[in-house]
């Protein structure tokens, strides 16, 4: 069983002896763990000797009217699942432990990267992610930290944070884990009714369909907008309310610069990103595309 710590001081004392000789990995989570999270732990174990999983539903990254209160808190189940993948430590602090003053007067601003995608519909969300991840980095001082590709904009923002604040931490990207029907695993999938759950894989199917078209550069040059609009119509017809469906070049710089596929004539690989609500659940997904030259 992993050892659980709720206090910063205790966790620091536990991790300190490892720091000089062994590699320490952090897997940050908000709990309610599923197979996708367990894959993050398995990946962490390939890169490090000691794996610490943080479980903290972070209030500063939820907006007014979002699901902070109802977000599922399942610590006992989570710890049991983490035992099956041999995580070493769980850090499960209280809100008071993480935020002696709430909201914290010291802010991390992710900047213009948040003017797009999820940042547009969730103002302040990534500033909240930035501060909690900074705190976790400072508390645990890991050698590596694992983040999932599903939250692609979050991943870009964490890479920006590491670059700008000179954290000596390698960020490792974990591929998206999917159910057999293609739905990307997410704690928020449990908000889906059984009818909605049957519809939900449409998101991945449409991304795959777009990806197949974008493999051929000709289709991009002919106008990715039309193909995206058509896919958007099909997603809406299936019952989703689309927040965004966009194509970007798969580079942190292009997200930072807000580039579109058309603005990169020598474009490298692409990423198609979608966020859409189905009933109560806001679902995210993305698909990388290797474009034929
Ligand atoms: O991706 C998440 O679960 C959260 O945004 C994170 C990185 C654990 C920060 O609260």
PDB file of C-alpha atoms and ligand atoms in Angstrom:
ATOM      1  CA  UNK A   1       0.000   0.000   0.000  1.00  0.00           C
ATOM      2  CA  UNK A   2       1.275   3.516  -0.702  1.00  0.00           C
ATOM      3  CA  UNK A   3       2.048   5.618   2.369  1.00  0.00           C
ATOM      4  CA  UNK A   4      -0.372   8.533   2.694  1.00  0.00           C
ATOM      5  CA  UNK A   5       0.667  11.975   3.891  1.00  0.00           C
ATOM      6  CA  UNK A   6      -1.711  14.863   4.432  1.00  0.00           C
ATOM      7  CA  UNK A   7       0.842  17.403   5.699  1.00  0.00           C
ATOM      8  CA  UNK A   8       3.504  19.166   3.624  1.00  0.00           C
ATOM      9  CA  UNK A   9       6.101  18.881   6.365  1.00  0.00           C
ATOM     10  CA  UNK A  10       5.633  15.115   6.716  1.00  0.00           C
ATOM     11  CA  UNK A  11       5.806  14.483   2.990  1.00  0.00           C
ATOM     12  CA  UNK A  12       8.963  16.586   2.641  1.00  0.00           C
ATOM     13  CA  UNK A  13      10.603  14.639   5.469  1.00  0.00           C
ATOM     14  CA  UNK A  14       9.614  11.333   3.850  1.00  0.00           C
ATOM     15  CA  UNK A  15      10.979  12.279   0.416  1.00  0.00           C
ATOM     16  CA  UNK A  16      14.198  13.970   1.561  1.00  0.00           C
ATOM     17  CA  UNK A  17      16.296  10.784   2.047  1.00  0.00           C
ATOM     18  CA  UNK A  18      15.650   9.680  -1.551  1.00  0.00           C
ATOM     19  CA  UNK A  19      16.565  12.948  -3.185  1.00  0.00           C
ATOM     20  CA  UNK A  20      20.341  12.538  -3.488  1.00  0.00           C
ATOM     21  CA  UNK A  21      20.459   8.981  -4.855  1.00  0.00           C
ATOM     22  CA  UNK A  22      17.112   8.238  -6.476  1.00  0.00           C
ATOM     23  CA  UNK A  23      14.827   9.744  -9.053  1.00  0.00           C
ATOM     24  CA  UNK A  24      11.521  10.996  -7.721  1.00  0.00           C
ATOM     25  CA  UNK A  25       8.417  11.269  -9.942  1.00  0.00           C
ATOM     26  CA  UNK A  26       5.268  13.266  -9.285  1.00  0.00           C
ATOM     27  CA  UNK A  27       1.905  12.307 -10.762  1.00  0.00           C
ATOM     28  CA  UNK A  28      -0.463  15.201  -9.988  1.00  0.00           C
ATOM     29  CA  UNK A  29      -4.171  14.279  -9.897  1.00  0.00           C
ATOM     30  CA  UNK A  30      -7.478  15.428  -8.496  1.00  0.00           C
ATOM     31  CA  UNK A  31      -8.305  11.854  -7.470  1.00  0.00           C
ATOM     32  CA  UNK A  32     -11.264   9.717  -8.527  1.00  0.00           C
ATOM     33  CA  UNK A  33      -8.682   7.664 -10.319  1.00  0.00           C
ATOM     34  CA  UNK A  34      -9.337   5.603 -13.442  1.00  0.00           C
ATOM     35  CA  UNK A  35      -7.144   3.494 -15.727  1.00  0.00           C
ATOM     36  CA  UNK A  36      -5.791   6.631 -17.392  1.00  0.00           C
ATOM     37  CA  UNK A  37      -4.312   7.776 -14.072  1.00  0.00           C
ATOM     38  CA  UNK A  38      -2.914   4.305 -13.392  1.00  0.00           C
ATOM     39  CA  UNK A  39      -1.135   4.481 -16.755  1.00  0.00           C
ATOM     40  CA  UNK A  40       0.473   7.752 -15.602  1.00  0.00           C
ATOM     41  CA  UNK A  41       1.795   5.910 -12.542  1.00  0.00           C
ATOM     42  CA  UNK A  42       3.078   3.002 -14.662  1.00  0.00           C
ATOM     43  CA  UNK A  43       4.888   5.488 -16.903  1.00  0.00           C
ATOM     44  CA  UNK A  44       6.301   7.289 -13.847  1.00  0.00           C
ATOM     45  CA  UNK A  45       7.709   3.999 -12.591  1.00  0.00           C
ATOM     46  CA  UNK A  46       9.578   3.534 -15.871  1.00  0.00           C
ATOM     47  CA  UNK A  47      11.319   6.888 -15.351  1.00  0.00           C
ATOM     48  CA  UNK A  48      11.849   7.041 -11.589  1.00  0.00           C
ATOM     49  CA  UNK A  49      12.569   5.025  -8.444  1.00  0.00           C
ATOM     50  CA  UNK A  50       9.988   6.665  -6.195  1.00  0.00           C
ATOM     51  CA  UNK A  51       6.498   7.659  -7.364  1.00  0.00           C
ATOM     52  CA  UNK A  52       4.386  10.173  -5.466  1.00  0.00           C
ATOM     53  CA  UNK A  53       0.768  10.700  -6.506  1.00  0.00           C
ATOM     54  CA  UNK A  54      -0.878  13.903  -5.332  1.00  0.00           C
ATOM     55  CA  UNK A  55      -4.637  13.844  -4.837  1.00  0.00           C
ATOM     56  CA  UNK A  56      -6.118  17.285  -4.373  1.00  0.00           C
ATOM     57  CA  UNK A  57      -9.302  18.805  -5.775  1.00  0.00           C
ATOM     58  CA  UNK A  58      -7.861  22.256  -6.323  1.00  0.00           C
ATOM     59  CA  UNK A  59     -10.406  25.013  -5.632  1.00  0.00           C
ATOM     60  CA  UNK A  60      -8.453  27.736  -7.461  1.00  0.00           C
ATOM     61  CA  UNK A  61      -8.884  26.085 -10.854  1.00  0.00           C
ATOM     62  CA  UNK A  62     -12.696  25.874 -10.695  1.00  0.00           C
ATOM     63  CA  UNK A  63     -14.827  28.812 -11.834  1.00  0.00           C
ATOM     64  CA  UNK A  64     -18.126  29.981 -10.396  1.00  0.00           C
ATOM     65  CA  UNK A  65     -20.869  27.473 -11.287  1.00  0.00           C
ATOM     66  CA  UNK A  66     -18.365  24.709 -12.132  1.00  0.00           C
ATOM     67  CA  UNK A  67     -18.304  21.291 -10.465  1.00  0.00           C
ATOM     68  CA  UNK A  68     -15.928  21.903  -7.517  1.00  0.00           C
ATOM     69  CA  UNK A  69     -18.522  20.874  -4.882  1.00  0.00           C
ATOM     70  CA  UNK A  70     -19.749  17.818  -6.755  1.00  0.00           C
ATOM     71  CA  UNK A  71     -16.336  16.654  -8.030  1.00  0.00           C
ATOM     72  CA  UNK A  72     -16.096  13.034  -6.805  1.00  0.00           C
ATOM     73  CA  UNK A  73     -13.797  12.547  -3.788  1.00  0.00           C
ATOM     74  CA  UNK A  74     -12.902   8.864  -3.429  1.00  0.00           C
ATOM     75  CA  UNK A  75      -9.635   8.746  -1.477  1.00  0.00           C
ATOM     76  CA  UNK A  76      -9.964   5.200  -0.074  1.00  0.00           C
ATOM     77  CA  UNK A  77     -10.740   3.717  -3.505  1.00  0.00           C
ATOM     78  CA  UNK A  78      -7.964   5.768  -5.061  1.00  0.00           C
ATOM     79  CA  UNK A  79      -5.373   4.504  -2.583  1.00  0.00           C
ATOM     80  CA  UNK A  80      -6.480   0.902  -3.187  1.00  0.00           C
ATOM     81  CA  UNK A  81      -6.084   1.392  -6.951  1.00  0.00           C
ATOM     82  CA  UNK A  82      -2.660   2.975  -6.477  1.00  0.00           C
ATOM     83  CA  UNK A  83      -1.571  -0.080  -4.488  1.00  0.00           C
ATOM     84  CA  UNK A  84      -2.175  -2.246  -7.585  1.00  0.00           C
ATOM     85  CA  UNK A  85       0.361  -0.193  -9.582  1.00  0.00           C
ATOM     86  CA  UNK A  86       2.798   0.109  -6.669  1.00  0.00           C
ATOM     87  CA  UNK A  87       2.793   3.865  -6.175  1.00  0.00           C
ATOM     88  CA  UNK A  88       5.032   4.676  -3.207  1.00  0.00           C
ATOM     89  CA  UNK A  89       3.396   7.735  -1.655  1.00  0.00           C
ATOM     90  CA  UNK A  90       0.087   9.564  -1.809  1.00  0.00           C
ATOM     91  CA  UNK A  91       0.022  13.246  -0.929  1.00  0.00           C
ATOM     92  CA  UNK A  92      -3.557  14.208  -0.047  1.00  0.00           C
ATOM     93  CA  UNK A  93      -3.491  17.635   1.595  1.00  0.00           C
ATOM     94  CA  UNK A  94      -6.483  19.574   2.915  1.00  0.00           C
ATOM     95  CA  UNK A  95      -7.425  22.922   1.373  1.00  0.00           C
ATOM     96  CA  UNK A  96      -6.042  24.738   4.456  1.00  0.00           C
ATOM     97  CA  UNK A  97      -2.750  22.895   4.131  1.00  0.00           C
ATOM     98  CA  UNK A  98      -2.345  23.945   0.499  1.00  0.00           C
ATOM     99  CA  UNK A  99      -3.828  27.432   0.814  1.00  0.00           C
ATOM    100  CA  UNK A 100      -3.297  29.131   4.204  1.00  0.00           C
ATOM    101  CA  UNK A 101      -5.012  32.100   2.540  1.00  0.00           C
ATOM    102  CA  UNK A 102      -7.692  31.472  -0.075  1.00  0.00           C
ATOM    103  CA  UNK A 103      -7.676  32.877  -2.700  1.00  0.00           C
ATOM    104  CA  UNK A 104      -3.897  33.138  -2.470  1.00  0.00           C
ATOM    105  CA  UNK A 105      -2.661  36.718  -2.931  1.00  0.00           C
ATOM    106  CA  UNK A 106       0.362  35.431  -4.878  1.00  0.00           C
ATOM    107  CA  UNK A 107      -0.673  34.624  -8.415  1.00  0.00           C
ATOM    108  CA  UNK A 108       0.753  32.686 -11.344  1.00  0.00           C
ATOM    109  CA  UNK A 109      -0.480  34.053 -14.654  1.00  0.00           C
ATOM    110  CA  UNK A 110      -0.234  31.722 -17.618  1.00  0.00           C
ATOM    111  CA  UNK A 111      -0.589  34.707 -20.007  1.00  0.00           C
ATOM    112  CA  UNK A 112      -1.752  34.836 -23.627  1.00  0.00           C
ATOM    113  CA  UNK A 113      -1.680  31.060 -24.098  1.00  0.00           C
ATOM    114  CA  UNK A 114      -4.959  31.103 -22.160  1.00  0.00           C
ATOM    115  CA  UNK A 115      -6.672  33.412 -24.690  1.00  0.00           C
ATOM    116  CA  UNK A 116      -7.693  30.339 -26.676  1.00  0.00           C
ATOM    117  CA  UNK A 117      -9.198  26.849 -26.371  1.00  0.00           C
ATOM    118  CA  UNK A 118     -10.247  25.972 -22.785  1.00  0.00           C
ATOM    119  CA  UNK A 119      -8.856  29.266 -21.467  1.00  0.00           C
ATOM    120  CA  UNK A 120     -11.595  31.206 -23.261  1.00  0.00           C
ATOM    121  CA  UNK A 121     -14.511  29.434 -21.654  1.00  0.00           C
ATOM    122  CA  UNK A 122     -12.791  28.863 -18.282  1.00  0.00           C
ATOM    123  CA  UNK A 123     -11.269  32.246 -17.358  1.00  0.00           C
ATOM    124  CA  UNK A 124      -8.743  31.899 -14.520  1.00  0.00           C
ATOM    125  CA  UNK A 125      -8.714  28.085 -14.752  1.00  0.00           C
ATOM    126  CA  UNK A 126      -5.108  27.817 -15.920  1.00  0.00           C
ATOM    127  CA  UNK A 127      -3.900  30.393 -13.394  1.00  0.00           C
ATOM    128  CA  UNK A 128      -5.329  28.055 -10.743  1.00  0.00           C
ATOM    129  CA  UNK A 129      -3.627  25.054 -12.350  1.00  0.00           C
ATOM    130  CA  UNK A 130      -0.393  27.073 -12.497  1.00  0.00           C
ATOM    131  CA  UNK A 131      -0.369  27.924  -8.807  1.00  0.00           C
ATOM    132  CA  UNK A 132      -1.259  24.450  -7.571  1.00  0.00           C
ATOM    133  CA  UNK A 133       1.287  22.755  -9.833  1.00  0.00           C
ATOM    134  CA  UNK A 134       3.974  25.284  -8.770  1.00  0.00           C
ATOM    135  CA  UNK A 135       3.201  24.523  -5.153  1.00  0.00           C
ATOM    136  CA  UNK A 136       3.365  20.762  -5.759  1.00  0.00           C
ATOM    137  CA  UNK A 137       6.694  21.211  -7.579  1.00  0.00           C
ATOM    138  CA  UNK A 138       8.062  23.237  -4.649  1.00  0.00           C
ATOM    139  CA  UNK A 139       6.743  20.860  -1.994  1.00  0.00           C
ATOM    140  CA  UNK A 140       7.859  17.611  -3.649  1.00  0.00           C
ATOM    141  CA  UNK A 141      10.781  18.830  -5.811  1.00  0.00           C
ATOM    142  CA  UNK A 142      10.449  15.866  -8.162  1.00  0.00           C
ATOM    143  CA  UNK A 143      12.937  15.021 -10.911  1.00  0.00           C
ATOM    144  CA  UNK A 144      10.090  14.336 -13.301  1.00  0.00           C
ATOM    145  CA  UNK A 145       6.356  14.993 -13.455  1.00  0.00           C
ATOM    146  CA  UNK A 146       3.848  13.173 -15.637  1.00  0.00           C
ATOM    147  CA  UNK A 147       0.951  14.920 -17.390  1.00  0.00           C
ATOM    148  CA  UNK A 148      -1.575  13.424 -19.798  1.00  0.00           C
ATOM    149  CA  UNK A 149      -1.842  14.467 -23.439  1.00  0.00           C
ATOM    150  CA  UNK A 150      -5.633  14.623 -23.117  1.00  0.00           C
ATOM    151  CA  UNK A 151      -5.296  17.980 -21.346  1.00  0.00           C
ATOM    152  CA  UNK A 152      -3.090  19.299 -24.128  1.00  0.00           C
ATOM    153  CA  UNK A 153      -3.378  22.996 -23.321  1.00  0.00           C
ATOM    154  CA  UNK A 154      -2.642  22.261 -19.653  1.00  0.00           C
ATOM    155  CA  UNK A 155       0.457  20.339 -20.764  1.00  0.00           C
ATOM    156  CA  UNK A 156       1.642  23.304 -22.859  1.00  0.00           C
ATOM    157  CA  UNK A 157       1.062  25.634 -19.905  1.00  0.00           C
ATOM    158  CA  UNK A 158       3.023  23.375 -17.546  1.00  0.00           C
ATOM    159  CA  UNK A 159       5.907  23.296 -20.035  1.00  0.00           C
ATOM    160  CA  UNK A 160       5.760  27.084 -20.182  1.00  0.00           C
ATOM    161  CA  UNK A 161       5.769  27.230 -16.347  1.00  0.00           C
ATOM    162  CA  UNK A 162       8.820  24.949 -16.133  1.00  0.00           C
ATOM    163  CA  UNK A 163      10.623  27.033 -18.764  1.00  0.00           C
ATOM    164  CA  UNK A 164       9.744  30.427 -17.290  1.00  0.00           C
ATOM    165  CA  UNK A 165      10.313  29.576 -13.618  1.00  0.00           C
ATOM    166  CA  UNK A 166      13.406  27.404 -14.315  1.00  0.00           C
ATOM    167  CA  UNK A 167      12.106  24.315 -12.548  1.00  0.00           C
ATOM    168  CA  UNK A 168      14.697  21.505 -12.818  1.00  0.00           C
ATOM    169  CA  UNK A 169      11.934  19.037 -13.673  1.00  0.00           C
ATOM    170  CA  UNK A 170      11.449  16.907 -16.808  1.00  0.00           C
ATOM    171  CA  UNK A 171       7.857  16.897 -17.973  1.00  0.00           C
ATOM    172  CA  UNK A 172       6.857  13.515 -19.412  1.00  0.00           C
ATOM    173  CA  UNK A 173       3.759  13.304 -21.608  1.00  0.00           C
ATOM    174  CA  UNK A 174       1.489  10.279 -21.217  1.00  0.00           C
ATOM    175  CA  UNK A 175      -0.615   9.210 -24.221  1.00  0.00           C
ATOM    176  CA  UNK A 176      -4.408   9.359 -23.993  1.00  0.00           C
ATOM    177  CA  UNK A 177      -5.978   6.192 -22.554  1.00  0.00           C
ATOM    178  CA  UNK A 178      -9.285   5.244 -24.177  1.00  0.00           C
ATOM    179  CA  UNK A 179     -12.205   2.932 -23.493  1.00  0.00           C
ATOM    180  CA  UNK A 180     -12.641   0.155 -26.085  1.00  0.00           C
ATOM    181  CA  UNK A 181     -15.127   2.320 -28.000  1.00  0.00           C
ATOM    182  CA  UNK A 182     -12.576   5.151 -28.217  1.00  0.00           C
ATOM    183  CA  UNK A 183     -13.893   7.526 -25.525  1.00  0.00           C
ATOM    184  CA  UNK A 184     -10.949   9.210 -23.758  1.00  0.00           C
ATOM    185  CA  UNK A 185     -10.970   8.229 -20.077  1.00  0.00           C
ATOM    186  CA  UNK A 186     -11.861  11.089 -17.725  1.00  0.00           C
ATOM    187  CA  UNK A 187     -13.258  11.391 -14.221  1.00  0.00           C
ATOM    188  CA  UNK A 188     -16.014  13.538 -15.713  1.00  0.00           C
ATOM    189  CA  UNK A 189     -17.262  10.641 -17.906  1.00  0.00           C
ATOM    190  CA  UNK A 190     -19.256   9.489 -14.889  1.00  0.00           C
ATOM    191  CA  UNK A 191     -21.522  12.536 -15.320  1.00  0.00           C
ATOM    192  CA  UNK A 192     -22.792  10.911 -18.561  1.00  0.00           C
ATOM    193  CA  UNK A 193     -26.178   9.157 -18.513  1.00  0.00           C
ATOM    194  CA  UNK A 194     -26.177   5.698 -20.119  1.00  0.00           C
ATOM    195  CA  UNK A 195     -27.718   7.178 -23.291  1.00  0.00           C
ATOM    196  CA  UNK A 196     -25.065   9.920 -23.387  1.00  0.00           C
ATOM    197  CA  UNK A 197     -22.297   7.382 -22.761  1.00  0.00           C
ATOM    198  CA  UNK A 198     -23.333   5.609 -26.006  1.00  0.00           C
ATOM    199  CA  UNK A 199     -23.087   8.894 -27.935  1.00  0.00           C
ATOM    200  CA  UNK A 200     -19.810  10.067 -26.357  1.00  0.00           C
ATOM    201  CA  UNK A 201     -17.384   8.094 -28.634  1.00  0.00           C
ATOM    202  CA  UNK A 202     -18.601  10.247 -31.568  1.00  0.00           C
ATOM    203  CA  UNK A 203     -16.069  12.848 -30.468  1.00  0.00           C
ATOM    204  CA  UNK A 204     -13.115  10.506 -31.013  1.00  0.00           C
ATOM    205  CA  UNK A 205     -14.621   9.116 -34.232  1.00  0.00           C
ATOM    206  CA  UNK A 206     -14.889  12.617 -35.718  1.00  0.00           C
ATOM    207  CA  UNK A 207     -11.335  13.474 -34.678  1.00  0.00           C
ATOM    208  CA  UNK A 208     -10.093  10.306 -36.356  1.00  0.00           C
ATOM    209  CA  UNK A 209     -12.068  11.131 -39.489  1.00  0.00           C
ATOM    210  CA  UNK A 210     -10.522  14.635 -39.622  1.00  0.00           C
ATOM    211  CA  UNK A 211      -7.077  13.192 -38.911  1.00  0.00           C
ATOM    212  CA  UNK A 212      -7.390  10.840 -41.889  1.00  0.00           C
ATOM    213  CA  UNK A 213      -8.212  13.776 -44.140  1.00  0.00           C
ATOM    214  CA  UNK A 214      -5.410  15.954 -42.770  1.00  0.00           C
ATOM    215  CA  UNK A 215      -2.772  13.262 -43.323  1.00  0.00           C
ATOM    216  CA  UNK A 216      -2.844  14.490 -46.911  1.00  0.00           C
ATOM    217  CA  UNK A 217      -1.415  18.042 -47.067  1.00  0.00           C
ATOM    218  CA  UNK A 218      -3.615  18.756 -50.117  1.00  0.00           C
ATOM    219  CA  UNK A 219      -6.726  18.693 -47.933  1.00  0.00           C
ATOM    220  CA  UNK A 220      -5.263  21.218 -45.525  1.00  0.00           C
ATOM    221  CA  UNK A 221      -4.301  23.537 -48.374  1.00  0.00           C
ATOM    222  CA  UNK A 222      -7.779  23.228 -49.856  1.00  0.00           C
ATOM    223  CA  UNK A 223      -9.160  24.587 -46.583  1.00  0.00           C
ATOM    224  CA  UNK A 224      -9.243  22.873 -43.243  1.00  0.00           C
ATOM    225  CA  UNK A 225     -12.070  25.204 -42.191  1.00  0.00           C
ATOM    226  CA  UNK A 226     -14.661  23.448 -44.367  1.00  0.00           C
ATOM    227  CA  UNK A 227     -13.694  19.996 -43.093  1.00  0.00           C
ATOM    228  CA  UNK A 228     -13.814  21.214 -39.504  1.00  0.00           C
ATOM    229  CA  UNK A 229     -17.193  22.874 -40.013  1.00  0.00           C
ATOM    230  CA  UNK A 230     -18.600  19.617 -41.419  1.00  0.00           C
ATOM    231  CA  UNK A 231     -17.238  17.569 -38.507  1.00  0.00           C
ATOM    232  CA  UNK A 232     -18.619  20.200 -36.120  1.00  0.00           C
ATOM    233  CA  UNK A 233     -22.089  19.834 -37.636  1.00  0.00           C
ATOM    234  CA  UNK A 234     -21.998  16.054 -37.146  1.00  0.00           C
ATOM    235  CA  UNK A 235     -20.823  16.409 -33.526  1.00  0.00           C
ATOM    236  CA  UNK A 236     -23.604  18.920 -32.819  1.00  0.00           C
ATOM    237  CA  UNK A 237     -26.180  16.684 -34.515  1.00  0.00           C
ATOM    238  CA  UNK A 238     -25.128  13.839 -32.199  1.00  0.00           C
ATOM    239  CA  UNK A 239     -26.146  15.998 -29.196  1.00  0.00           C
ATOM    240  CA  UNK A 240     -22.971  17.829 -28.127  1.00  0.00           C
ATOM    241  CA  UNK A 241     -22.623  21.559 -27.527  1.00  0.00           C
ATOM    242  CA  UNK A 242     -19.195  22.384 -28.959  1.00  0.00           C
ATOM    243  CA  UNK A 243     -16.936  24.749 -27.083  1.00  0.00           C
ATOM    244  CA  UNK A 244     -14.174  24.544 -29.708  1.00  0.00           C
ATOM    245  CA  UNK A 245     -12.975  22.281 -32.514  1.00  0.00           C
ATOM    246  CA  UNK A 246      -9.650  23.514 -33.880  1.00  0.00           C
ATOM    247  CA  UNK A 247      -6.514  22.443 -35.680  1.00  0.00           C
ATOM    248  CA  UNK A 248      -3.101  23.659 -34.530  1.00  0.00           C
ATOM    249  CA  UNK A 249       0.445  22.752 -35.411  1.00  0.00           C
ATOM    250  CA  UNK A 250       1.732  20.371 -32.782  1.00  0.00           C
ATOM    251  CA  UNK A 251       4.277  22.612 -31.163  1.00  0.00           C
ATOM    252  CA  UNK A 252       4.276  24.459 -27.916  1.00  0.00           C
ATOM    253  CA  UNK A 253       5.428  27.582 -29.777  1.00  0.00           C
ATOM    254  CA  UNK A 254       2.451  27.475 -32.098  1.00  0.00           C
ATOM    255  CA  UNK A 255       0.050  27.296 -29.167  1.00  0.00           C
ATOM    256  CA  UNK A 256       1.898  30.170 -27.544  1.00  0.00           C
ATOM    257  CA  UNK A 257       1.691  32.182 -30.771  1.00  0.00           C
ATOM    258  CA  UNK A 258      -1.907  31.207 -31.490  1.00  0.00           C
ATOM    259  CA  UNK A 259      -0.975  29.882 -34.966  1.00  0.00           C
ATOM    260  CA  UNK A 260      -3.534  28.136 -37.131  1.00  0.00           C
ATOM    261  CA  UNK A 261      -2.852  25.313 -39.583  1.00  0.00           C
ATOM    262  CA  UNK A 262      -3.082  27.668 -42.563  1.00  0.00           C
ATOM    263  CA  UNK A 263      -0.589  30.138 -41.079  1.00  0.00           C
ATOM    264  CA  UNK A 264       2.100  27.441 -41.148  1.00  0.00           C
ATOM    265  CA  UNK A 265       2.787  26.708 -44.816  1.00  0.00           C
ATOM    266  CA  UNK A 266       5.745  24.511 -43.914  1.00  0.00           C
ATOM    267  CA  UNK A 267       3.585  22.957 -41.247  1.00  0.00           C
ATOM    268  CA  UNK A 268       4.893  20.026 -39.306  1.00  0.00           C
ATOM    269  CA  UNK A 269       2.573  17.644 -37.556  1.00  0.00           C
ATOM    270  CA  UNK A 270      -0.858  18.842 -36.534  1.00  0.00           C
ATOM    271  CA  UNK A 271      -3.083  18.415 -33.550  1.00  0.00           C
ATOM    272  CA  UNK A 272      -6.876  18.558 -33.686  1.00  0.00           C
ATOM    273  CA  UNK A 273      -8.444  19.619 -30.387  1.00  0.00           C
ATOM    274  CA  UNK A 274     -12.033  19.509 -29.226  1.00  0.00           C
ATOM    275  CA  UNK A 275     -13.999  20.422 -26.111  1.00  0.00           C
ATOM    276  CA  UNK A 276     -17.722  19.774 -26.065  1.00  0.00           C
ATOM    277  CA  UNK A 277     -20.457  19.360 -23.493  1.00  0.00           C
ATOM    278  CA  UNK A 278     -22.730  16.338 -23.510  1.00  0.00           C
ATOM    279  CA  UNK A 279     -25.364  16.802 -20.819  1.00  0.00           C
ATOM    280  CA  UNK A 280     -23.505  17.680 -17.599  1.00  0.00           C
ATOM    281  CA  UNK A 281     -20.153  16.409 -18.841  1.00  0.00           C
ATOM    282  CA  UNK A 282     -17.614  18.671 -20.535  1.00  0.00           C
ATOM    283  CA  UNK A 283     -15.429  16.329 -22.579  1.00  0.00           C
ATOM    284  CA  UNK A 284     -11.971  17.019 -24.011  1.00  0.00           C
ATOM    285  CA  UNK A 285     -10.117  15.095 -26.668  1.00  0.00           C
ATOM    286  CA  UNK A 286      -7.372  15.590 -29.214  1.00  0.00           C
ATOM    287  CA  UNK A 287      -5.679  13.720 -32.015  1.00  0.00           C
ATOM    288  CA  UNK A 288      -2.155  14.124 -33.365  1.00  0.00           C
ATOM    289  CA  UNK A 289      -1.718  13.947 -37.154  1.00  0.00           C
ATOM    290  CA  UNK A 290       1.493  13.184 -39.007  1.00  0.00           C
ATOM    291  CA  UNK A 291       1.109  15.058 -42.297  1.00  0.00           C
ATOM    292  CA  UNK A 292       2.533  13.489 -45.472  1.00  0.00           C
ATOM    293  CA  UNK A 293       5.075  15.903 -46.998  1.00  0.00           C
TER     294      UNK A 293
HETATM  295  O1  LIG B   1      -5.190  17.541 -14.622  1.00  0.00           O
HETATM  296  C1  LIG B   1      -5.545  17.587 -13.436  1.00  0.00           C
HETATM  297  O2  LIG B   1      -6.071  16.626 -12.875  1.00  0.00           O
HETATM  298  C2  LIG B   1      -5.346  18.877 -12.661  1.00  0.00           C
HETATM  299  O3  LIG B   1      -5.520  19.993 -13.468  1.00  0.00           O
HETATM  300  C3  LIG B   1      -3.987  18.946 -11.940  1.00  0.00           C
HETATM  301  C4  LIG B   1      -2.826  18.948 -12.929  1.00  0.00           C
HETATM  302  C5  LIG B   1      -3.846  17.756 -10.989  1.00  0.00           C
HETATM  303  C6  LIG B   1      -3.888  20.235 -11.126  1.00  0.00           C
HETATM  304  O4  LIG B   1      -4.885  20.306 -10.158  1.00  0.00           O
END
